[in-house]
Tab-separated table of C-alpha atoms in Angstrom:
chain	number	residue	atom	x	y	z
V	1	MET	CA	-38.325	52.638	-74.672
V	2	ASN	CA	-37.451	54.082	-78.085
V	3	LYS	CA	-39.096	52.816	-81.216
V	4	LEU	CA	-36.653	51.778	-83.910
V	5	ILE	CA	-36.425	54.233	-86.813
V	6	ALA	CA	-35.968	52.695	-90.243
V	7	ASP	CA	-32.594	53.379	-91.856
V	8	GLU	CA	-34.176	55.237	-94.780
V	9	ASP	CA	-35.768	57.717	-92.367
V	10	LEU	CA	-32.680	58.087	-90.190
V	11	THR	CA	-31.324	61.649	-90.064
V	12	PHE	CA	-29.685	63.713	-87.369
V	13	GLU	CA	-32.441	66.308	-87.684
V	14	ALA	CA	-35.137	63.673	-87.114
V	15	LEU	CA	-33.488	62.587	-83.859
V	16	GLN	CA	-32.378	65.976	-82.578
V	17	ASP	CA	-35.527	66.729	-80.564
V	18	ASP	CA	-36.138	63.187	-79.290
V	19	PRO	CA	-35.733	63.340	-75.475
V	20	GLU	CA	-34.778	59.646	-75.389
V	21	VAL	CA	-31.883	60.005	-77.848
V	22	ALA	CA	-28.698	62.060	-77.557
V	23	LEU	CA	-26.306	62.393	-80.486
V	24	ILE	CA	-23.274	64.544	-81.229
V	25	SER	CA	-23.136	65.857	-84.774
V	26	ASP	CA	-19.841	65.947	-86.658
V	27	GLU	CA	-20.696	69.617	-87.302
V	28	VAL	CA	-21.119	70.632	-83.654
V	29	GLY	CA	-20.415	74.355	-83.460
V	30	SER	CA	-18.791	74.992	-80.079
V	31	ARG	CA	-17.210	73.390	-77.046
V	32	GLU	CA	-20.274	74.335	-74.963
V	33	GLU	CA	-22.623	72.634	-77.430
V	34	LEU	CA	-20.367	69.566	-77.441
V	35	ILE	CA	-20.399	69.250	-73.645
V	36	GLU	CA	-24.136	69.877	-73.454
V	37	SER	CA	-24.827	67.105	-75.999
V	38	PHE	CA	-22.619	64.634	-74.175
V	39	MET	CA	-24.174	65.441	-70.793
V	40	LYS	CA	-27.595	64.730	-72.280
V	41	TYR	CA	-26.263	61.347	-73.437
V	42	LEU	CA	-24.877	60.508	-69.973
V	43	LYS	CA	-28.232	61.272	-68.338
V	44	LEU	CA	-30.087	58.750	-70.502
V	45	SER	CA	-30.999	55.287	-69.290
V	46	ARG	CA	-28.602	52.543	-70.351
V	47	GLY	CA	-31.120	51.255	-72.885
V	48	ASN	CA	-31.536	54.680	-74.485
V	49	ARG	CA	-27.762	55.106	-74.602
V	50	ARG	CA	-27.677	51.888	-76.630
V	51	PHE	CA	-30.195	53.363	-79.074
V	52	SER	CA	-28.149	56.571	-79.254
V	53	ASP	CA	-24.931	54.667	-79.960
V	54	TYR	CA	-26.684	52.556	-82.587
V	55	TYR	CA	-27.945	55.656	-84.404
V	56	SER	CA	-24.574	57.397	-84.035
V	57	VAL	CA	-22.756	54.466	-85.658
V	58	LYS	CA	-25.311	54.462	-88.483
V	59	LEU	CA	-25.012	58.212	-89.091
V	60	PHE	CA	-21.398	58.999	-88.210
V	61	GLY	CA	-19.552	55.675	-88.055
V	62	CYS	CA	-18.783	55.801	-84.329
V	63	THR	CA	-20.501	55.778	-80.941
V	64	VAL	CA	-21.458	58.957	-79.098
V	65	PRO	CA	-18.499	58.747	-76.630
V	66	ASN	CA	-16.095	58.245	-79.548
V	67	MET	CA	-17.590	61.238	-81.329
V	68	PHE	CA	-17.182	63.300	-78.158
V	69	PHE	CA	-13.508	62.305	-77.950
V	70	THR	CA	-12.885	63.137	-81.601
V	71	MET	CA	-14.693	66.479	-81.553
V	72	SER	CA	-13.141	67.527	-78.242
V	73	TYR	CA	-9.763	67.864	-79.987
V	74	ARG	CA	-11.293	70.329	-82.439
V	75	PHE	CA	-12.150	72.744	-79.630
V	76	LYS	CA	-8.918	72.516	-77.662
V	77	PHE	CA	-6.765	75.576	-78.079
V	78	GLU	CA	-4.107	74.096	-75.824
V	79	SER	CA	-2.285	70.815	-76.231
V	80	PRO	CA	-4.178	67.716	-74.975
V	81	VAL	CA	-1.007	67.026	-72.988
V	82	PRO	CA	1.439	69.645	-71.701
V	83	VAL	CA	3.880	70.717	-74.412
V	84	ASN	CA	6.900	69.738	-72.360
V	85	GLU	CA	5.559	66.201	-72.012
V	86	THR	CA	4.888	65.471	-75.687
V	87	PHE	CA	8.305	63.866	-76.013
V	88	LEU	CA	7.073	61.165	-73.597
V	89	VAL	CA	3.324	60.949	-74.292
V	90	SER	CA	1.942	59.819	-77.659
V	91	GLU	CA	-0.978	61.739	-79.149
V	92	PRO	CA	-3.469	60.586	-81.821
V	93	ASP	CA	-2.493	60.502	-85.487
V	94	LEU	CA	-3.934	63.306	-87.636
V	95	TYR	CA	-5.052	62.844	-91.254
V	96	TYR	CA	-5.722	66.209	-92.881
V	97	ASN	CA	-7.283	66.128	-96.385
V	98	LYS	CA	-6.941	62.327	-96.579
V	99	LYS	CA	-10.172	61.924	-98.538
V	100	ALA	CA	-9.141	64.654	-100.970
V	101	PHE	CA	-5.798	62.907	-101.512
V	102	ASP	CA	-7.423	59.476	-101.873
V	103	ASP	CA	-9.907	60.900	-104.401
V	104	GLY	CA	-7.165	62.646	-106.392
V	105	ASP	CA	-8.413	66.172	-105.677
V	106	VAL	CA	-5.086	66.861	-103.907
V	107	ASN	CA	-1.949	65.303	-105.378
V	108	LEU	CA	0.740	66.106	-102.783
V	109	CYS	CA	0.793	64.593	-99.298
V	110	PHE	CA	3.223	65.294	-96.450
V	111	VAL	CA	3.659	62.447	-93.960
V	112	ILE	CA	5.286	63.791	-90.821
V	113	GLY	CA	6.576	62.257	-87.618
V	114	TYR	CA	9.706	61.396	-85.707
V	115	SER	CA	12.056	58.789	-87.130
V	116	GLY	CA	10.687	55.463	-85.926
V	117	SER	CA	7.131	56.765	-85.391
V	118	GLY	CA	5.596	54.537	-88.076
V	119	LYS	CA	5.409	56.871	-91.082
V	120	SER	CA	6.235	54.102	-93.554
V	121	HIS	CA	3.585	51.832	-92.054
V	122	LEU	CA	1.062	54.661	-92.355
V	123	THR	CA	1.684	55.041	-96.105
V	124	ARG	CA	1.772	51.303	-96.845
V	125	GLU	CA	-1.807	51.443	-98.173
V	126	TYR	CA	-0.540	53.565	-101.081
V	127	GLU	CA	2.042	51.065	-102.314
V	128	GLY	CA	1.608	49.916	-105.879
V	129	GLU	CA	-0.714	52.770	-106.848
V	130	GLY	CA	1.741	54.609	-109.071
V	131	ILE	CA	2.464	57.179	-106.379
V	132	GLU	CA	5.949	58.655	-106.096
V	133	LYS	CA	7.106	58.419	-102.485
V	134	VAL	CA	10.147	60.356	-101.312
V	135	GLU	CA	11.791	59.850	-97.942
V	136	LEU	CA	13.244	63.251	-97.092
V	137	ASP	CA	16.087	61.516	-95.242
V	138	ASP	CA	17.348	60.445	-98.684
V	139	LEU	CA	18.157	64.079	-99.513
V	140	VAL	CA	21.070	64.039	-97.060
V	141	CYS	CA	24.331	63.530	-98.971
V	142	ALA	CA	22.399	61.698	-101.691
V	143	LYS	CA	25.518	61.188	-103.802
V	144	ASP	CA	26.879	58.808	-101.146
V	145	HIS	CA	23.857	56.534	-101.508
V	146	PHE	CA	22.358	56.918	-104.991
V	147	THR	CA	23.637	57.309	-108.530
V	148	LEU	CA	21.649	59.599	-110.817
V	149	LYS	CA	20.310	56.496	-112.575
V	150	GLN	CA	19.084	55.105	-109.265
V	151	LEU	CA	17.410	58.424	-108.494
V	152	LYS	CA	15.726	58.299	-111.898
V	153	ASP	CA	14.459	54.799	-111.121
V	154	MET	CA	13.110	56.049	-107.758
V	155	GLY	CA	10.993	58.705	-109.472
V	156	ASP	CA	11.036	61.778	-111.660
V	157	LEU	CA	10.594	64.171	-108.729
V	158	LEU	CA	13.917	63.370	-107.027
V	159	TYR	CA	15.758	63.089	-110.338
V	160	SER	CA	14.410	66.417	-111.603
V	161	PHE	CA	15.472	68.158	-108.410
V	162	PHE	CA	19.045	66.815	-108.257
V	163	THR	CA	19.669	67.355	-111.978
V	164	GLY	CA	18.061	70.788	-112.001
V	165	GLU	CA	17.897	73.573	-109.456
V	166	GLY	CA	18.930	71.238	-106.645
V	167	SER	CA	22.071	69.975	-108.350
V	168	LYS	CA	24.306	71.777	-105.818
V	169	TYR	CA	22.856	69.486	-103.130
V	170	TYR	CA	23.874	66.303	-104.961
V	171	ILE	CA	27.000	65.902	-102.838
V	172	THR	CA	28.836	63.414	-100.645
V	173	ARG	CA	29.407	63.774	-96.927
V	174	ASP	CA	32.986	64.892	-97.601
V	175	GLU	CA	31.739	67.655	-99.899
V	176	ARG	CA	29.283	69.032	-97.350
V	177	PRO	CA	30.370	72.316	-95.740
V	178	VAL	CA	30.891	71.829	-92.008
V	179	PHE	CA	29.316	75.144	-91.040
V	180	GLY	CA	26.720	75.398	-93.809
V	181	ASN	CA	22.956	75.691	-93.479
V	182	HIS	CA	22.089	72.014	-93.215
V	183	GLY	CA	18.350	72.598	-93.394
V	184	GLU	CA	18.561	74.332	-96.739
V	185	VAL	CA	18.271	71.159	-98.821
V	186	PHE	CA	14.948	70.227	-97.168
V	187	VAL	CA	13.474	73.701	-97.588
V	188	GLU	CA	14.511	73.983	-101.232
V	189	PHE	CA	13.319	70.480	-102.111
V	190	ILE	CA	9.905	70.923	-100.472
V	191	LYS	CA	9.390	74.208	-102.314
V	192	PHE	CA	10.463	72.493	-105.529
V	193	ALA	CA	8.103	69.557	-104.871
V	194	CYS	CA	5.126	71.895	-104.387
V	195	GLY	CA	5.783	73.518	-107.748
V	196	TYR	CA	6.467	70.177	-109.444
V	197	ALA	CA	3.217	68.664	-108.115
V	198	ALA	CA	1.266	71.693	-109.346
V	199	GLU	CA	2.683	71.134	-112.845
V	200	HIS	CA	1.979	67.374	-112.806
V	201	LYS	CA	-1.646	67.074	-111.716
V	202	ASP	CA	-1.863	63.617	-113.307
V	203	LYS	CA	0.534	62.202	-110.684
V	204	ARG	CA	0.418	61.878	-106.904
V	205	PHE	CA	3.339	62.399	-104.534
V	206	ILE	CA	4.099	61.570	-100.897
V	207	LEU	CA	6.930	63.312	-99.023
V	208	GLU	CA	7.778	61.453	-95.850
V	209	GLY	CA	9.894	62.874	-93.016
V	210	ILE	CA	10.002	65.092	-89.953
V	211	TRP	CA	11.932	67.843	-91.716
V	212	THR	CA	8.776	69.478	-93.087
V	213	TYR	CA	7.615	70.881	-89.788
V	214	LEU	CA	11.098	71.399	-88.429
V	215	PHE	CA	11.988	73.906	-91.141
V	216	PHE	CA	8.610	75.510	-91.870
V	217	ASP	CA	7.257	77.583	-88.993
V	218	ASP	CA	3.904	78.397	-90.607
V	219	PRO	CA	1.734	75.268	-91.073
V	220	SER	CA	-1.007	77.287	-92.811
V	221	LYS	CA	1.175	77.309	-95.939
V	222	PHE	CA	0.350	73.592	-96.261
V	223	ASP	CA	-3.435	73.959	-96.018
V	224	GLY	CA	-3.909	73.179	-99.704
V	225	TYR	CA	-2.150	69.810	-99.455
V	226	ALA	CA	-2.730	66.578	-97.536
V	227	VAL	CA	-0.878	66.341	-94.218
V	228	PHE	CA	-0.674	63.125	-92.173
V	229	MET	CA	0.958	63.522	-88.759
V	230	LYS	CA	2.036	60.630	-86.560
V	231	GLY	CA	1.456	61.266	-82.874
V	232	THR	CA	4.017	58.761	-81.583
V	233	SER	CA	6.143	60.373	-78.874
V	234	LEU	CA	9.805	61.249	-79.382
V	235	VAL	CA	11.035	58.707	-76.824
V	236	LYS	CA	8.974	55.845	-78.243
V	237	SER	CA	9.982	56.777	-81.807
V	238	LYS	CA	13.692	56.845	-81.005
V	239	PHE	CA	13.431	53.504	-79.216
V	240	ARG	CA	11.691	51.953	-82.222
V	241	ARG	CA	14.352	53.325	-84.558
V	242	MET	CA	17.140	51.953	-82.378
V	243	ILE	CA	15.549	48.494	-82.441
V	244	ARG	CA	14.946	48.708	-86.192
V	245	GLU	CA	18.468	49.753	-87.082
V	246	SER	CA	20.124	47.279	-84.736
V	247	GLY	CA	19.485	44.730	-87.472
V	248	ASN	CA	21.770	46.628	-89.898
V	249	ASN	CA	25.422	45.795	-90.210
V	250	ILE	CA	27.792	47.986	-88.189
V	251	SER	CA	29.135	49.833	-91.227
V	252	THR	CA	25.681	50.822	-92.487
V	253	SER	CA	24.485	51.859	-89.033
V	254	LEU	CA	27.519	54.080	-88.418
V	255	ASP	CA	27.257	55.558	-91.896
V	256	ARG	CA	23.649	56.616	-91.384
V	257	PHE	CA	24.412	57.770	-87.836
V	258	PHE	CA	27.046	60.255	-89.039
V	259	ASP	CA	24.832	61.412	-91.907
V	260	PHE	CA	21.975	62.408	-89.605
V	261	GLY	CA	23.899	63.312	-86.482
V	262	ILE	CA	24.663	66.796	-87.718
V	263	TYR	CA	20.919	67.555	-87.816
V	264	ALA	CA	20.300	66.636	-84.160
V	265	ALA	CA	20.655	70.226	-82.964
V	266	ASP	CA	18.080	71.411	-85.499
V	267	THR	CA	15.651	68.752	-84.264
V	268	THR	CA	16.060	69.849	-80.656
V	269	PHE	CA	15.799	73.600	-81.212
V	270	ARG	CA	12.888	73.460	-83.636
V	271	ASP	CA	10.865	70.751	-81.887
V	272	ILE	CA	8.306	73.322	-80.685
V	273	ASN	CA	7.045	73.358	-84.295
V	274	VAL	CA	5.638	69.862	-83.777
V	275	ASP	CA	3.093	71.184	-81.286
V	276	LYS	CA	2.325	74.229	-83.450
V	277	TRP	CA	1.544	72.032	-86.457
V	278	ARG	CA	-0.630	69.657	-84.423
V	279	ARG	CA	-2.676	72.481	-82.928
V	280	HIS	CA	-3.179	73.959	-86.411
V	281	PHE	CA	-4.404	70.815	-88.170
V	282	GLU	CA	-6.312	69.036	-85.401
V	283	LYS	CA	-9.019	71.741	-85.349
V	284	LYS	CA	-9.758	71.528	-89.093
V	285	ASN	CA	-12.945	69.846	-90.285
V	286	ALA	CA	-11.022	67.969	-92.983
V	287	THR	CA	-8.849	66.285	-90.319
V	288	VAL	CA	-9.527	62.730	-89.172
V	289	ILE	CA	-8.179	61.971	-85.693
V	290	LYS	CA	-7.116	58.394	-85.017
V	291	LEU	CA	-5.550	56.805	-81.963
V	292	GLU	CA	-2.169	55.194	-82.477
V	293	ASP	CA	-2.391	51.575	-83.605
V	294	ASN	CA	-0.875	49.794	-80.650
V	295	ARG	CA	-2.007	46.754	-78.692
V	296	TYR	CA	-4.342	48.748	-76.501
V	297	THR	CA	-6.036	50.784	-79.219
V	298	LEU	CA	-6.506	47.674	-81.367
V	299	LEU	CA	-7.992	45.918	-78.345
V	300	ALA	CA	-10.363	48.848	-77.814
V	301	GLN	CA	-11.388	48.758	-81.488
V	302	ASN	CA	-12.116	45.030	-81.315
V	303	ILE	CA	-14.200	45.482	-78.176
V	304	MET	CA	-16.097	48.428	-79.657
V	305	GLY	CA	-16.867	46.451	-82.809
V	306	ARG	CA	-18.508	43.711	-80.763
V	307	ILE	CA	-20.341	46.185	-78.541
V	308	ASN	CA	-21.763	47.788	-81.680
V	309	ALA	CA	-22.992	44.331	-82.731
V	310	ILE	CA	-24.570	43.860	-79.281
V	311	ASN	CA	-26.308	47.243	-79.564
V	312	ASP	CA	-27.554	46.298	-83.028
V	313	CYS	CA	-29.128	43.157	-81.575
V	314	TYR	CA	-30.525	45.136	-78.651
V	315	VAL	CA	-32.369	47.775	-80.679
V	316	HIS	CA	-33.887	45.031	-82.854
V	317	GLY	CA	-34.935	43.003	-79.803
V	318	ASN	CA	-32.718	40.126	-80.898
V	319	LYS	CA	-31.974	38.216	-77.673
V	320	ALA	CA	-30.808	35.169	-79.600
V	321	GLY	CA	-28.203	37.273	-81.416
V	322	ILE	CA	-26.804	38.595	-78.129
V	323	LYS	CA	-26.646	35.059	-76.741
V	324	ARG	CA	-24.756	33.907	-79.847
V	325	ILE	CA	-22.204	36.698	-79.423
V	326	MET	CA	-21.761	35.752	-75.761
V	327	LYS	CA	-21.383	32.046	-76.571
V	328	ARG	CA	-18.855	32.597	-79.358
V	329	THR	CA	-16.877	34.971	-77.166
V	330	SER	CA	-16.856	32.568	-74.199
V	331	GLU	CA	-15.618	29.713	-76.400
V	332	ASN	CA	-12.938	31.746	-78.214
V	333	LYS	CA	-9.624	30.463	-76.832
V	334	ARG	CA	-7.492	32.960	-78.778
V	335	MET	CA	-9.273	36.094	-77.571
V	336	ASP	CA	-7.607	38.389	-75.055
V	337	MET	CA	-9.018	37.745	-71.572
V	338	THR	CA	-9.745	41.438	-71.030
V	339	GLU	CA	-11.639	41.633	-74.310
V	340	LYS	CA	-13.551	38.443	-73.523
V	341	THR	CA	-14.597	39.597	-70.045
V	342	ILE	CA	-15.818	42.994	-71.228
V	343	ILE	CA	-17.866	41.559	-74.099
V	344	VAL	CA	-19.471	38.795	-72.023
V	345	GLU	CA	-20.446	41.267	-69.294
V	346	GLU	CA	-21.841	43.666	-71.898
V	347	CYS	CA	-23.941	40.820	-73.331
V	348	LYS	CA	-25.324	40.079	-69.859
V	349	ARG	CA	-26.230	43.738	-69.330
V	350	ALA	CA	-27.919	43.943	-72.751
V	351	LEU	CA	-29.996	40.853	-72.022
V	352	ALA	CA	-30.969	42.324	-68.659
V	353	ASP	CA	-31.970	45.582	-70.335
V	354	LEU	CA	-34.242	43.693	-72.748
V	355	LYS	CA	-36.304	42.123	-69.953
């Protein structure tokens, strides 16, 4: 049985050569090293796996299996799901340079995903922080929806664009050329926003919309910014949008439908860029990979939180603590039955391991 190492002495290097502990570093250098580390973990006794998970949570904030899952995406040169199935299957969300953006070291963030994928929910944490947020959808026939005063109230970035070099795009639907380049407004605005952000380092900006990776083939041009990518599948996103907009009045719904309908062909033909962007950013060290927040992932997070607490009790020899967790879980009438069963059984196994 492992002896507990005090937190002040806890380092990855100190544990690396311990035959009874197996950890995966967040700086693992290759796919082969990753697999070898995880195989070592799987060969440990259940009790030693608990110690390994305890140390992993202390050092890296997640268990060894979770670290394996996260790092495995970094070494995949092919899509985790076949490209032709990404319109059906959701992938994890990617947060590239999030810490740099949160700390103010980067002041421009692109939030990308299909309409209805949850982009607005993702950026909700930044509300009220003096950040200018622009929904790229608002660039389409902006004159139909916003006066220049309203654009000014929304933020200096939009106003500066439509009253300056982007003034030719401040048009109504009737003024839009039928056979024009309908992606041009997105390309020109994004280029403008990059320059504007560089000149206004004291401000932070979020550009939200799928158009970024539809009209820019080379994701490496965005390496100096923050990029958050929703992994919600196309089908699920469109379904969510349909439900969301069904609450609008008929006039508003039809109006928005005709505004965006002309861009449907661009979405279809350029959709391969979605996969290209994901493959580019998911392998970067500055990217945090997070499963989509749905019922099942939230359930898994709740279960893992309690299992971490059980492991904490286990490594400290705290049988009473494990029994308390089991009792509270058994008596919790609001807890999901699946969650309750897993936690109670894990408590029983931990108590058995302590004998």
